[in-house]
JSON list of N, CA and C in Angstrom, two decimals:
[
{"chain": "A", "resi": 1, "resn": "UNK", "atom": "N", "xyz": [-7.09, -2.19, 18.53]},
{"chain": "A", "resi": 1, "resn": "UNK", "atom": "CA", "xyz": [-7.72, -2.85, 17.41]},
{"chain": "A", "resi": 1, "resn": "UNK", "atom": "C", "xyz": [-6.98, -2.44, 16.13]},
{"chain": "A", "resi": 2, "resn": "UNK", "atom": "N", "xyz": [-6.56, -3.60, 15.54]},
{"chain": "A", "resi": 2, "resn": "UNK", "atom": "CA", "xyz": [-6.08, -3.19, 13.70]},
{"chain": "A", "resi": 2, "resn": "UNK", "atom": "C", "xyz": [-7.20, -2.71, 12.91]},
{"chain": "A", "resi": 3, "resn": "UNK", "atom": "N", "xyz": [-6.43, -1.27, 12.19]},
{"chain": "A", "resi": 3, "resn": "UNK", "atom": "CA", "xyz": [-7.61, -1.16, 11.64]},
{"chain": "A", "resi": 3, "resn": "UNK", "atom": "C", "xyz": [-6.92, -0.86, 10.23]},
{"chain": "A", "resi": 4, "resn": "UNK", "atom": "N", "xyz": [-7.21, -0.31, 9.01]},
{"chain": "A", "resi": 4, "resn": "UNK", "atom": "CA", "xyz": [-6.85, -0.21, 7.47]},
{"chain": "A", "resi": 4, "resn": "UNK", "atom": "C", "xyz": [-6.40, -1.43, 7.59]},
{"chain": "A", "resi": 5, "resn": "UNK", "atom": "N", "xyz": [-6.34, -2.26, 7.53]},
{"chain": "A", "resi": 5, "resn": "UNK", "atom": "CA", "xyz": [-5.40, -3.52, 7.12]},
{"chain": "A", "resi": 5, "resn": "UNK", "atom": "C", "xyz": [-5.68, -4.37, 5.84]},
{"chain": "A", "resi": 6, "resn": "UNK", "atom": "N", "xyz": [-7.02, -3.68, 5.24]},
{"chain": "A", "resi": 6, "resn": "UNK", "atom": "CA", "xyz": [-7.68, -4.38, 3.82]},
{"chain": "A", "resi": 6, "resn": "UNK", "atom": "C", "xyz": [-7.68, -3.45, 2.78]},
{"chain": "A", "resi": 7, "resn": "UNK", "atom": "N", "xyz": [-6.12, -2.56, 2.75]},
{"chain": "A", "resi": 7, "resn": "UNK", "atom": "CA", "xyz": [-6.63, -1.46, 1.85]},
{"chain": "A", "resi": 7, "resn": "UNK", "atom": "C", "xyz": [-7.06, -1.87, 0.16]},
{"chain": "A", "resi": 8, "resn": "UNK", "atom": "N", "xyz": [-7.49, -1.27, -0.56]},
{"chain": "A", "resi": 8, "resn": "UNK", "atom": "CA", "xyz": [-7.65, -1.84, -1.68]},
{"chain": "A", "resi": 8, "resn": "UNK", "atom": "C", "xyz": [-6.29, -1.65, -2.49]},
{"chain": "A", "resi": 9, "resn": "UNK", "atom": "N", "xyz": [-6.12, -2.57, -4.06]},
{"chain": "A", "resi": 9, "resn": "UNK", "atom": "CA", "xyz": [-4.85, -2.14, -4.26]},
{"chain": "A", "resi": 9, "resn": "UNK", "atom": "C", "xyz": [-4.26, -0.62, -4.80]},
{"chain": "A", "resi": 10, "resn": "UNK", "atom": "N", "xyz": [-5.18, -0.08, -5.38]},
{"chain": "A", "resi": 10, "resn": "UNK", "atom": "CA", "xyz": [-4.92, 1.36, -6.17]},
{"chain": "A", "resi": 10, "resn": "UNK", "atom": "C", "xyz": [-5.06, 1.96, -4.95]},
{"chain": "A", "resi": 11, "resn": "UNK", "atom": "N", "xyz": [-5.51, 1.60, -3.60]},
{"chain": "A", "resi": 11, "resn": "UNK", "atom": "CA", "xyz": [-5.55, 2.72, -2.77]},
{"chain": "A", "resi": 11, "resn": "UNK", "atom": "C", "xyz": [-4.06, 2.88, -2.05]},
{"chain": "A", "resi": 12, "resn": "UNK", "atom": "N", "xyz": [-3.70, 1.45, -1.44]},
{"chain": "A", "resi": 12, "resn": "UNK", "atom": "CA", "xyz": [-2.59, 1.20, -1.35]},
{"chain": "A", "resi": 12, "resn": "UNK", "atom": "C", "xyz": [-1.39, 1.93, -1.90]},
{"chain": "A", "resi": 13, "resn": "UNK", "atom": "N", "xyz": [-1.38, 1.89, -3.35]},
{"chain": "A", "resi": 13, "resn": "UNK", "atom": "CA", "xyz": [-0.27, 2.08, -4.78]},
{"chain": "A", "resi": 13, "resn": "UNK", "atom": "C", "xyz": [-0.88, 3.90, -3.97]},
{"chain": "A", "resi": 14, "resn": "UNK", "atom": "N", "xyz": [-1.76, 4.67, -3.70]},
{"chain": "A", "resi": 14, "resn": "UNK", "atom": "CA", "xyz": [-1.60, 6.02, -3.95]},
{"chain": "A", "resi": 14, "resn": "UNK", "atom": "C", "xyz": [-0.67, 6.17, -2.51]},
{"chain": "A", "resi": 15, "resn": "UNK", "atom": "N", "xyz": [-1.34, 5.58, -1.86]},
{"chain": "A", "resi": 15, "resn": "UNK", "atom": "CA", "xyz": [-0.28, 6.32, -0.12]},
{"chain": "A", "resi": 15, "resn": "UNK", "atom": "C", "xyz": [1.35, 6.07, -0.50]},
{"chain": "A", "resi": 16, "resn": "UNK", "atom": "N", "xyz": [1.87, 5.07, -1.44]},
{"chain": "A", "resi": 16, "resn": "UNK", "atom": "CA", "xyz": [3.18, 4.34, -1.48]},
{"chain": "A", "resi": 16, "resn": "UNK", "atom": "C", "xyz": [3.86, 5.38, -2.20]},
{"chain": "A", "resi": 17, "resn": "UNK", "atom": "N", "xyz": [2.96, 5.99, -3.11]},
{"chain": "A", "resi": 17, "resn": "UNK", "atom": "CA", "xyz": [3.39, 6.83, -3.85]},
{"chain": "A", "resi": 17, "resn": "UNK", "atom": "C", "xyz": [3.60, 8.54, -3.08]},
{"chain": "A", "resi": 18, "resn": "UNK", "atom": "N", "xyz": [2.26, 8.56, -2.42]},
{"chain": "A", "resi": 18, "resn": "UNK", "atom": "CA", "xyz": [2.75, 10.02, -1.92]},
{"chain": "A", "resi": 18, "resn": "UNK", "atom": "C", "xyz": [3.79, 9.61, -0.54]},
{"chain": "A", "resi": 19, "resn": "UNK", "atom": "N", "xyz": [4.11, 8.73, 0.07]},
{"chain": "A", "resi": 19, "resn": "UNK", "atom": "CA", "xyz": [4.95, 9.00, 1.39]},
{"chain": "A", "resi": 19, "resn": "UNK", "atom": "C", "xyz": [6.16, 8.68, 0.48]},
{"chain": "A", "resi": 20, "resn": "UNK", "atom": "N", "xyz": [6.33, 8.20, -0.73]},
{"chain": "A", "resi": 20, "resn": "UNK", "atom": "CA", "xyz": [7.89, 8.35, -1.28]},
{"chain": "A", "resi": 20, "resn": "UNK", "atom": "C", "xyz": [7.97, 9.54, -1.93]},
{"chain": "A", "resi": 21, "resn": "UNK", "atom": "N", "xyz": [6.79, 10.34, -2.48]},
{"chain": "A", "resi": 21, "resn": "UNK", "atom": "CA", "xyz": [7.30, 11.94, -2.42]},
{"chain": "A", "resi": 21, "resn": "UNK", "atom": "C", "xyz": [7.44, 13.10, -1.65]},
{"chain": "A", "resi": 22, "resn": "UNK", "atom": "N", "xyz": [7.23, 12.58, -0.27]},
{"chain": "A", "resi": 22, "resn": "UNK", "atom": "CA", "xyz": [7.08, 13.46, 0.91]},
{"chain": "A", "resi": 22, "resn": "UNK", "atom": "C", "xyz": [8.45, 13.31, 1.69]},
{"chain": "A", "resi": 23, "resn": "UNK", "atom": "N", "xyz": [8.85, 11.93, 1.20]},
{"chain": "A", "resi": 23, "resn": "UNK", "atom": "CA", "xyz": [10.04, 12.06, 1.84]},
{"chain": "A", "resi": 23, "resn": "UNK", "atom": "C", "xyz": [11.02, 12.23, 1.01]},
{"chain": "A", "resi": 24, "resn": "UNK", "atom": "N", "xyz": [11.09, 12.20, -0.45]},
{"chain": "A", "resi": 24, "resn": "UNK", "atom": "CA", "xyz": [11.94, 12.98, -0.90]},
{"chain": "A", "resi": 24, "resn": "UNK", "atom": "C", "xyz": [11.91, 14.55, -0.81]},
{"chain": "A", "resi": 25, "resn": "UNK", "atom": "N", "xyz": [10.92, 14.50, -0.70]},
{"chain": "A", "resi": 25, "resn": "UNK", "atom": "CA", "xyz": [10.91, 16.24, -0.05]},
{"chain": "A", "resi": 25, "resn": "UNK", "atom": "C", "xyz": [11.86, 16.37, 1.13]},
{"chain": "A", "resi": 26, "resn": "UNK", "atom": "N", "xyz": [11.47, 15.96, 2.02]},
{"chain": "A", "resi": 26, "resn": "UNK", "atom": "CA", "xyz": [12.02, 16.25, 3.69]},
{"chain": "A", "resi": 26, "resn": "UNK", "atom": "C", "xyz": [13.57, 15.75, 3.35]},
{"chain": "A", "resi": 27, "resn": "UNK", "atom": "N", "xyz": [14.08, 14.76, 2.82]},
{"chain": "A", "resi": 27, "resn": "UNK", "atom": "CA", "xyz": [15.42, 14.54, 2.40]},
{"chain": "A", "resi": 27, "resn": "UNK", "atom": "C", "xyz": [15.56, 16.14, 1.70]},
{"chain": "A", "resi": 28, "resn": "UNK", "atom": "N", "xyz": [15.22, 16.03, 0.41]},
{"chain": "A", "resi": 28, "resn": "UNK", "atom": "CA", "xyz": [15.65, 17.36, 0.01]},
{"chain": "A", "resi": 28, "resn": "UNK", "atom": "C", "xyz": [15.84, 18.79, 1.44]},
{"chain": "A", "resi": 29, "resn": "UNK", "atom": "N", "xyz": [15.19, 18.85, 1.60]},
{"chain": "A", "resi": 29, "resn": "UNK", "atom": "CA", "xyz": [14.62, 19.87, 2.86]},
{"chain": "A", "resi": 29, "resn": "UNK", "atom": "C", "xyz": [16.18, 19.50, 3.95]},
{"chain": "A", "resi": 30, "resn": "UNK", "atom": "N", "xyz": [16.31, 18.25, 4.17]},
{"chain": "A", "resi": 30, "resn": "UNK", "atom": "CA", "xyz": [17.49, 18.34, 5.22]},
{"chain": "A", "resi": 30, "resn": "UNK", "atom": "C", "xyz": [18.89, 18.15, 4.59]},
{"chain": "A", "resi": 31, "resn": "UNK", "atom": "N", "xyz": [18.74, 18.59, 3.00]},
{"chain": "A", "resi": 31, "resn": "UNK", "atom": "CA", "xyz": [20.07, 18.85, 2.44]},
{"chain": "A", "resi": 31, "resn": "UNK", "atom": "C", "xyz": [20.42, 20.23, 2.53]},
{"chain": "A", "resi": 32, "resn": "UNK", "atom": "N", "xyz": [19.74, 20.60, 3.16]},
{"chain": "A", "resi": 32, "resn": "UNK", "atom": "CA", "xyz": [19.94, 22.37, 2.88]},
{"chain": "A", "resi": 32, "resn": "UNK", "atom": "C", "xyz": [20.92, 22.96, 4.39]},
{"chain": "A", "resi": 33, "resn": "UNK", "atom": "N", "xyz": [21.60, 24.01, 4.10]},
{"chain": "A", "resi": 33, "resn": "UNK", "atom": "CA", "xyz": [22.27, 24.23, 5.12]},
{"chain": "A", "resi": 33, "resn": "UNK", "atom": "C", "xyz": [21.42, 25.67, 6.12]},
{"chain": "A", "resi": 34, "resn": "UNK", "atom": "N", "xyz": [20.31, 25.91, 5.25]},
{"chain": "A", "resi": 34, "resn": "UNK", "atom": "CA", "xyz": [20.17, 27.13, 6.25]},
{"chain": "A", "resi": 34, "resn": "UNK", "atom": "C", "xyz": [19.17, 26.92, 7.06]},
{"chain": "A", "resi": 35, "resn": "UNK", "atom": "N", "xyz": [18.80, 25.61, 7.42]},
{"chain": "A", "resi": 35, "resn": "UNK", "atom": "CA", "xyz": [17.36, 25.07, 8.61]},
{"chain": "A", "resi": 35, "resn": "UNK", "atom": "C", "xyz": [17.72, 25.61, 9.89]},
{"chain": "A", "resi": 36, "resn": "UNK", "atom": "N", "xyz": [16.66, 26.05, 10.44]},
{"chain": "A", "resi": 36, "resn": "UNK", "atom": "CA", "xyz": [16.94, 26.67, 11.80]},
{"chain": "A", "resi": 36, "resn": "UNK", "atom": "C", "xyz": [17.14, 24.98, 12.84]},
{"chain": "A", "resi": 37, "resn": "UNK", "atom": "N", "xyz": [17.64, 24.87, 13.67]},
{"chain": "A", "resi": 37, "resn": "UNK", "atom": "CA", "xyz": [17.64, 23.69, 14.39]},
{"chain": "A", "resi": 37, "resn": "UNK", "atom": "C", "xyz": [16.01, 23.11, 14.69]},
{"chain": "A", "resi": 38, "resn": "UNK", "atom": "N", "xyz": [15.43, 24.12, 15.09]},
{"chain": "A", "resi": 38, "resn": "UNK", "atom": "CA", "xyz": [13.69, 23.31, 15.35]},
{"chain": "A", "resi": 38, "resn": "UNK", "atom": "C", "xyz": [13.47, 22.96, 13.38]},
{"chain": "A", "resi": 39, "resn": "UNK", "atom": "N", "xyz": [13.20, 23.78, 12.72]},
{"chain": "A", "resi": 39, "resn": "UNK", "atom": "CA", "xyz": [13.13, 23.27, 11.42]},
{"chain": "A", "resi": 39, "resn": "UNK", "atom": "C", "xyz": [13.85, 21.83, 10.91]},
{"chain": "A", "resi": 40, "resn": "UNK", "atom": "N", "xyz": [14.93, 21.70, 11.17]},
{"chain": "A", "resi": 40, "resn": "UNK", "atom": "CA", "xyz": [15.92, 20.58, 11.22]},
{"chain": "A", "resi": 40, "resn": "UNK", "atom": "C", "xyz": [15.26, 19.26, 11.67]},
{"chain": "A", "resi": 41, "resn": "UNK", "atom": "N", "xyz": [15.29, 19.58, 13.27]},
{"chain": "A", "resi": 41, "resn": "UNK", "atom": "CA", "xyz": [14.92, 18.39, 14.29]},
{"chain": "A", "resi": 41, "resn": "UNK", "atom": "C", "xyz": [12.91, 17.96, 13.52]},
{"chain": "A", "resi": 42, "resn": "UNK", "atom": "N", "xyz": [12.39, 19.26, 12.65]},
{"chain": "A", "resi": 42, "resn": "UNK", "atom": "CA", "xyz": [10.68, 18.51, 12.79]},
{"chain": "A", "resi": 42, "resn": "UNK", "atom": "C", "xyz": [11.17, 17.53, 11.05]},
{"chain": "A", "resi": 43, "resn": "UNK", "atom": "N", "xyz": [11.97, 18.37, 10.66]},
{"chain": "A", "resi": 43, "resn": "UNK", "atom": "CA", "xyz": [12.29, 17.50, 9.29]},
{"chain": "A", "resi": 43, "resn": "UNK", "atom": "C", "xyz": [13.12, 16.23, 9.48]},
{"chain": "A", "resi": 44, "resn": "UNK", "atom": "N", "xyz": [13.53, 16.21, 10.29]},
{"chain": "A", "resi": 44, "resn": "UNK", "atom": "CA", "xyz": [14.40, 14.81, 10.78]},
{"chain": "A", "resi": 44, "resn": "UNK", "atom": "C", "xyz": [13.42, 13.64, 11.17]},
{"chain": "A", "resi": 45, "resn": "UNK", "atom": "N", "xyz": [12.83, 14.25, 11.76]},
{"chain": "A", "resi": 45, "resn": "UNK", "atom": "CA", "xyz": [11.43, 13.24, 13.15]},
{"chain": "A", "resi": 45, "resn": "UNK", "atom": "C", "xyz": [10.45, 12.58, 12.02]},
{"chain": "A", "resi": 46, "resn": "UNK", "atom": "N", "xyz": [9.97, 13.74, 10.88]},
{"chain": "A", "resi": 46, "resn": "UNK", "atom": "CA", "xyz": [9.15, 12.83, 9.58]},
{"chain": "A", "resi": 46, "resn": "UNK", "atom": "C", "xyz": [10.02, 12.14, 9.12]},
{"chain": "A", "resi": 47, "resn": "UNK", "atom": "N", "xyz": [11.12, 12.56, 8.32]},
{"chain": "A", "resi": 47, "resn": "UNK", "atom": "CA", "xyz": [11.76, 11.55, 7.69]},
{"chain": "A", "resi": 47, "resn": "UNK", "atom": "C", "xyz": [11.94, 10.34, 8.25]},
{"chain": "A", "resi": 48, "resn": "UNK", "atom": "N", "xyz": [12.39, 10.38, 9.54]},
{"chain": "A", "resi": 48, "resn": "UNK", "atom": "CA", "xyz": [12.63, 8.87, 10.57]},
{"chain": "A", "resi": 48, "resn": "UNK", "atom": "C", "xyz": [11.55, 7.98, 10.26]},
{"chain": "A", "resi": 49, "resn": "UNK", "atom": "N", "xyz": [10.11, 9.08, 11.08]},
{"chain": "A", "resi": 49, "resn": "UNK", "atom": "CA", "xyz": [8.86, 8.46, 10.95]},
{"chain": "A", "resi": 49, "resn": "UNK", "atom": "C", "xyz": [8.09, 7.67, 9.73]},
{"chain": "A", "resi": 50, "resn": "UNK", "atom": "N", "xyz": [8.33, 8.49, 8.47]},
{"chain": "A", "resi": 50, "resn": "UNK", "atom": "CA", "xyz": [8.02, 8.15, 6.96]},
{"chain": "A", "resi": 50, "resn": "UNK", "atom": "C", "xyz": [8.70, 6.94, 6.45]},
{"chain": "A", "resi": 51, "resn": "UNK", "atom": "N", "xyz": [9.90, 6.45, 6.76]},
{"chain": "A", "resi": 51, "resn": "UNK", "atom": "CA", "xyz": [10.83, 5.74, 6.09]},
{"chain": "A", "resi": 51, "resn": "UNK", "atom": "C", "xyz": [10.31, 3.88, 6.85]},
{"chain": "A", "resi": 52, "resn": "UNK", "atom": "N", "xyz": [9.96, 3.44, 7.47]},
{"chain": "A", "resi": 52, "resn": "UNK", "atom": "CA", "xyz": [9.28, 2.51, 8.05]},
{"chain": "A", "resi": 52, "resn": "UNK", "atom": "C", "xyz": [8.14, 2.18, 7.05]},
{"chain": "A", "resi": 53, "resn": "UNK", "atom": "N", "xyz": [7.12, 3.29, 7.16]},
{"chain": "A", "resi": 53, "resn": "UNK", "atom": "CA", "xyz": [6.12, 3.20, 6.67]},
{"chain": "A", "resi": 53, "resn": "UNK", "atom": "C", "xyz": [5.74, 2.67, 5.13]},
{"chain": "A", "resi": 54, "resn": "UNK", "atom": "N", "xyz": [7.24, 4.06, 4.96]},
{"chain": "A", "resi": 54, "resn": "UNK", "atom": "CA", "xyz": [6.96, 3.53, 2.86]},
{"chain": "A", "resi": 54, "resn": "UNK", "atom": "C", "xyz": [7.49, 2.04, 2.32]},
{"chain": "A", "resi": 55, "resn": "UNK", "atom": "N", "xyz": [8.34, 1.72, 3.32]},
{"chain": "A", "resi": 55, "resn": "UNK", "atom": "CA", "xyz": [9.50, 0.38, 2.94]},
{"chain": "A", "resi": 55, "resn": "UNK", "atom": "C", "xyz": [8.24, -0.79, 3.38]},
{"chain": "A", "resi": 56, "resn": "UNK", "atom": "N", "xyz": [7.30, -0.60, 4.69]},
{"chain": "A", "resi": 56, "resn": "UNK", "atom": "CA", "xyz": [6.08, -1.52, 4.31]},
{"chain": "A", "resi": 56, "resn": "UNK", "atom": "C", "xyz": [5.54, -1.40, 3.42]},
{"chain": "A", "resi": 57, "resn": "UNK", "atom": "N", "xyz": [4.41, -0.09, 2.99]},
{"chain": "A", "resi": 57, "resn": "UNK", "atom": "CA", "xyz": [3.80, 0.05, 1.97]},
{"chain": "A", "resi": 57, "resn": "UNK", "atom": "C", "xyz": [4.58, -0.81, 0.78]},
{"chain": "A", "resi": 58, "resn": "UNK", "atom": "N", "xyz": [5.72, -0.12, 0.63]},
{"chain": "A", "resi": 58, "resn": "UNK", "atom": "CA", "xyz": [6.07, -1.12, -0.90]},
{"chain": "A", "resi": 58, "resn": "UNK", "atom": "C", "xyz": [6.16, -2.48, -0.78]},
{"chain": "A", "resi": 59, "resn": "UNK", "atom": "N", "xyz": [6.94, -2.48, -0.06]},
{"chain": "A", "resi": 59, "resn": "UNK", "atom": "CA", "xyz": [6.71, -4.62, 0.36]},
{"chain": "A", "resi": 59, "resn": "UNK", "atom": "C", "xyz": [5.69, -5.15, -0.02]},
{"chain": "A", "resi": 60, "resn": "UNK", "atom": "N", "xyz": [4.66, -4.33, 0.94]},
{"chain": "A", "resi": 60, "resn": "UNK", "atom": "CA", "xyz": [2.86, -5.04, 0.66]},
{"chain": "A", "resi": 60, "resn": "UNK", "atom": "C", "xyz": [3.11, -4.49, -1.34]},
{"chain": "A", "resi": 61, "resn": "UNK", "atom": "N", "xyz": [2.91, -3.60, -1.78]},
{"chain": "A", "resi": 61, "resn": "UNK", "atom": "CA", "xyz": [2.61, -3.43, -2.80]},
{"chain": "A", "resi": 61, "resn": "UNK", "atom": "C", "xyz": [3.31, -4.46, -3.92]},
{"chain": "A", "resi": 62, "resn": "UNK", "atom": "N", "xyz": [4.72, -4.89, -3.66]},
{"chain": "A", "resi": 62, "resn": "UNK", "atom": "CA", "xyz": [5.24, -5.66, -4.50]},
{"chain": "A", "resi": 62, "resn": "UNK", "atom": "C", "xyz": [5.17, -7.30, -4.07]},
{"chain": "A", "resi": 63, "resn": "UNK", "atom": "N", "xyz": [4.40, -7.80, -2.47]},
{"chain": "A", "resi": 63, "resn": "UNK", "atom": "CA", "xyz": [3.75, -8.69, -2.42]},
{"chain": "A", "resi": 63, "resn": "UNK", "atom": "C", "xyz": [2.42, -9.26, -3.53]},
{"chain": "A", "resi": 64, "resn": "UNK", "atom": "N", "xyz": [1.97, -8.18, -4.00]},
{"chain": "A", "resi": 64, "resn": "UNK", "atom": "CA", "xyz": [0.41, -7.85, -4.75]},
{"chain": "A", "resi": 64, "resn": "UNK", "atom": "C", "xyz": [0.83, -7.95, -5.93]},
{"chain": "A", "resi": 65, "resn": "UNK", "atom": "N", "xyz": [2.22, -7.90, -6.57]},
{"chain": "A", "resi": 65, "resn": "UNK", "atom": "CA", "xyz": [2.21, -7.54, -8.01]},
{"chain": "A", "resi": 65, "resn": "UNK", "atom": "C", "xyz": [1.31, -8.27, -9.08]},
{"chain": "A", "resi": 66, "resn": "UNK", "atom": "N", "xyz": [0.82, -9.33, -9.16]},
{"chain": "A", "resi": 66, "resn": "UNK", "atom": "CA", "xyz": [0.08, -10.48, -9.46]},
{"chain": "A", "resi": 66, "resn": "UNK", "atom": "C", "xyz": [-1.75, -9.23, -10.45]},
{"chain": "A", "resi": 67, "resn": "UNK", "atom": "N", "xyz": [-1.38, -8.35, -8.88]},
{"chain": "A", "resi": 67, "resn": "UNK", "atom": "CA", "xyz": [-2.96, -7.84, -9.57]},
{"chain": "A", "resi": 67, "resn": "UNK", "atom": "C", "xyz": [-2.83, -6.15, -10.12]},
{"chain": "A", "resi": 68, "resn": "UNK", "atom": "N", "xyz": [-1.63, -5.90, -10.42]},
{"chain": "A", "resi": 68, "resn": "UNK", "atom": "CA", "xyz": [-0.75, -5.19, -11.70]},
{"chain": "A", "resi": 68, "resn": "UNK", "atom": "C", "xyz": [-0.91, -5.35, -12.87]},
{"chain": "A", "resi": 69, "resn": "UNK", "atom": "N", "xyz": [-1.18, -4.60, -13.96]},
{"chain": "A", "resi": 69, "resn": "UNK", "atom": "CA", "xyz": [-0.74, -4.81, -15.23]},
{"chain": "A", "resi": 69, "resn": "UNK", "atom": "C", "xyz": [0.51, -4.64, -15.64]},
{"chain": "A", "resi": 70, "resn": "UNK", "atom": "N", "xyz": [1.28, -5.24, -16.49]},
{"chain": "A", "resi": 70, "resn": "UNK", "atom": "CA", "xyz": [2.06, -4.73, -16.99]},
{"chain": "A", "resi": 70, "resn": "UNK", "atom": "C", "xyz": [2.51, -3.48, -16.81]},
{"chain": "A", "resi": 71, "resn": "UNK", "atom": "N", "xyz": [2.05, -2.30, -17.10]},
{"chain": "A", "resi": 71, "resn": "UNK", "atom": "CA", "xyz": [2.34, -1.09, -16.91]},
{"chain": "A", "resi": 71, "resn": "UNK", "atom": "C", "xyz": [2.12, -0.84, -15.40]},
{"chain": "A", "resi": 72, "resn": "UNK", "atom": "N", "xyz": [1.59, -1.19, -14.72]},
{"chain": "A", "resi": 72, "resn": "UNK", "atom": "CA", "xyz": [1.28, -0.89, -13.48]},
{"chain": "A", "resi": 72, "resn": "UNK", "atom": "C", "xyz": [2.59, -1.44, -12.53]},
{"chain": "A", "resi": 73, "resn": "UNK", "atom": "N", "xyz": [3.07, -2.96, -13.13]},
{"chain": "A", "resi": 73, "resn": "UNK", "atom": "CA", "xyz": [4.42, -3.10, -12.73]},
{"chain": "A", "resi": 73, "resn": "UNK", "atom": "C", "xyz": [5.12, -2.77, -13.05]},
{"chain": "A", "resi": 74, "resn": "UNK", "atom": "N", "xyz": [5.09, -2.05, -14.04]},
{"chain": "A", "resi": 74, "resn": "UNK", "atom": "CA", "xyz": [6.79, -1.14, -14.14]},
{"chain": "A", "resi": 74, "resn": "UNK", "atom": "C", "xyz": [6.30, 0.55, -13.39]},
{"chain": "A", "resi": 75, "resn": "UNK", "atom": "N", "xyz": [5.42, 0.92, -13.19]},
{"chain": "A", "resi": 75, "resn": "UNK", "atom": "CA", "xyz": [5.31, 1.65, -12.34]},
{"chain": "A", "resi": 75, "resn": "UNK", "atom": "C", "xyz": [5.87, 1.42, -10.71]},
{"chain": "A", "resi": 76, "resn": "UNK", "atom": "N", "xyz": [5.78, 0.30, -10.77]},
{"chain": "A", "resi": 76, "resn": "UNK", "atom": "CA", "xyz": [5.81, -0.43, -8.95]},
{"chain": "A", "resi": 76, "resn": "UNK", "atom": "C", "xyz": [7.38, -0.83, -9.35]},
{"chain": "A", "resi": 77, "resn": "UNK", "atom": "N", "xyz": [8.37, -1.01, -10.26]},
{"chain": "A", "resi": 77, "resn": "UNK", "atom": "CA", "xyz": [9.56, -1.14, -10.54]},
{"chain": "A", "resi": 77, "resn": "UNK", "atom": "C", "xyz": [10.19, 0.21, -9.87]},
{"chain": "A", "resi": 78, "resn": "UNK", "atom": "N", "xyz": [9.39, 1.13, -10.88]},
{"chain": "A", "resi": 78, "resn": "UNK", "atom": "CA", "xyz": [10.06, 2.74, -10.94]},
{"chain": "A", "resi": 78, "resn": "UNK", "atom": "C", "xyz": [10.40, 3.08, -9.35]},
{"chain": "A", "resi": 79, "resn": "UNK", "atom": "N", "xyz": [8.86, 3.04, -8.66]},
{"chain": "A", "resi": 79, "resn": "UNK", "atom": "CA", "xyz": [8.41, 3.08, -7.66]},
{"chain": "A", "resi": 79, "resn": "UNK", "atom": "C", "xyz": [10.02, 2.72, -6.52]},
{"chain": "A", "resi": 80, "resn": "UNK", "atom": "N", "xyz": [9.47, 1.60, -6.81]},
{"chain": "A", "resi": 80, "resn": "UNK", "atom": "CA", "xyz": [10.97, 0.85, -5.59]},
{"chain": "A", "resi": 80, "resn": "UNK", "atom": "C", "xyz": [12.04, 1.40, -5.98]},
{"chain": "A", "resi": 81, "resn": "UNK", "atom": "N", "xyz": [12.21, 1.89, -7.27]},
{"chain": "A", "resi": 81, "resn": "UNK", "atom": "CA", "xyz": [13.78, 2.53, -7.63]},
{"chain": "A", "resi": 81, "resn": "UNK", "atom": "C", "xyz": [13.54, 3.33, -6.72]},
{"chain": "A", "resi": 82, "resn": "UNK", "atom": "N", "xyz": [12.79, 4.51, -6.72]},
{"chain": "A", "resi": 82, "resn": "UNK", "atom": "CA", "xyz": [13.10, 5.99, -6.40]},
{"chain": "A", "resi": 82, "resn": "UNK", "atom": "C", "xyz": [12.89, 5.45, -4.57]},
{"chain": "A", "resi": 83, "resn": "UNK", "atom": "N", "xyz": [12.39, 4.56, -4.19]},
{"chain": "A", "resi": 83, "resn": "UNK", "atom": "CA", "xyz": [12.39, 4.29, -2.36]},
{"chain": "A", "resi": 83, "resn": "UNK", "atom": "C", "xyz": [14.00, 3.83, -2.15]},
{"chain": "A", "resi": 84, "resn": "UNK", "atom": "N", "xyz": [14.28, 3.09, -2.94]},
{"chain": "A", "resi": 84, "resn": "UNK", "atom": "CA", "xyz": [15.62, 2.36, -2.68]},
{"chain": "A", "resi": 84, "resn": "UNK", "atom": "C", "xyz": [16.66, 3.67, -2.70]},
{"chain": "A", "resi": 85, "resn": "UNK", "atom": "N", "xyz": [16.50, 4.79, -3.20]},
{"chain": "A", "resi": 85, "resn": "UNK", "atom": "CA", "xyz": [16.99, 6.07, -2.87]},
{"chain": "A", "resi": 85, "resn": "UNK", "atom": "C", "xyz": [17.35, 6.73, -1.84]},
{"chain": "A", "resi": 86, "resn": "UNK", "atom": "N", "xyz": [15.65, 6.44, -1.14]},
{"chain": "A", "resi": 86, "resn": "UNK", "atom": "CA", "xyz": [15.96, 7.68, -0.03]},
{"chain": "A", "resi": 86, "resn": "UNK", "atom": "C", "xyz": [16.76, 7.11, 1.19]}
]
């Protein structure tokens, strides 16, 4: 059964926001040279896992822009900058 599939939009805009700072974390995290290999391989497996997720989230979010303010779309601008990053 599908389930979240009606999130609201500010609820939406918060997950989009924290899985694009979680995975700039874990990017950061697998720039480093001193990860033990298990450290490595669990920071690899989120990042893989995370990167699907946020590139929907934003899609849906910049599908929605309509119910944005102004400021709220250049937040959702910023937003896609810093995804189009990782």
């Amino acid at each position: 059964m599908a389930r979240n599939q009606f999130w609201e939009v500010d609820r939406a805009f918060h997950a989009t926001c924290v899985y694009n700072q979680l995975l700039r974390f874990r990017r950061t995290e697998l720039d480093r040279n001193n990860l033990t290999a298990g450290e490595r391989a669990h920071f690899q497996a989120a990042y893989d896992e995370g990167m699907p997720a946020v590139r929907y989230l934003m899609g849906q979010r910049e599908l929605l822009g309509e119910h944005f303010t102004l400021h709220g779309r250049e937040l959702l601008a910023d937003l896609r900058h810093q995804t189009d990053q990782l």
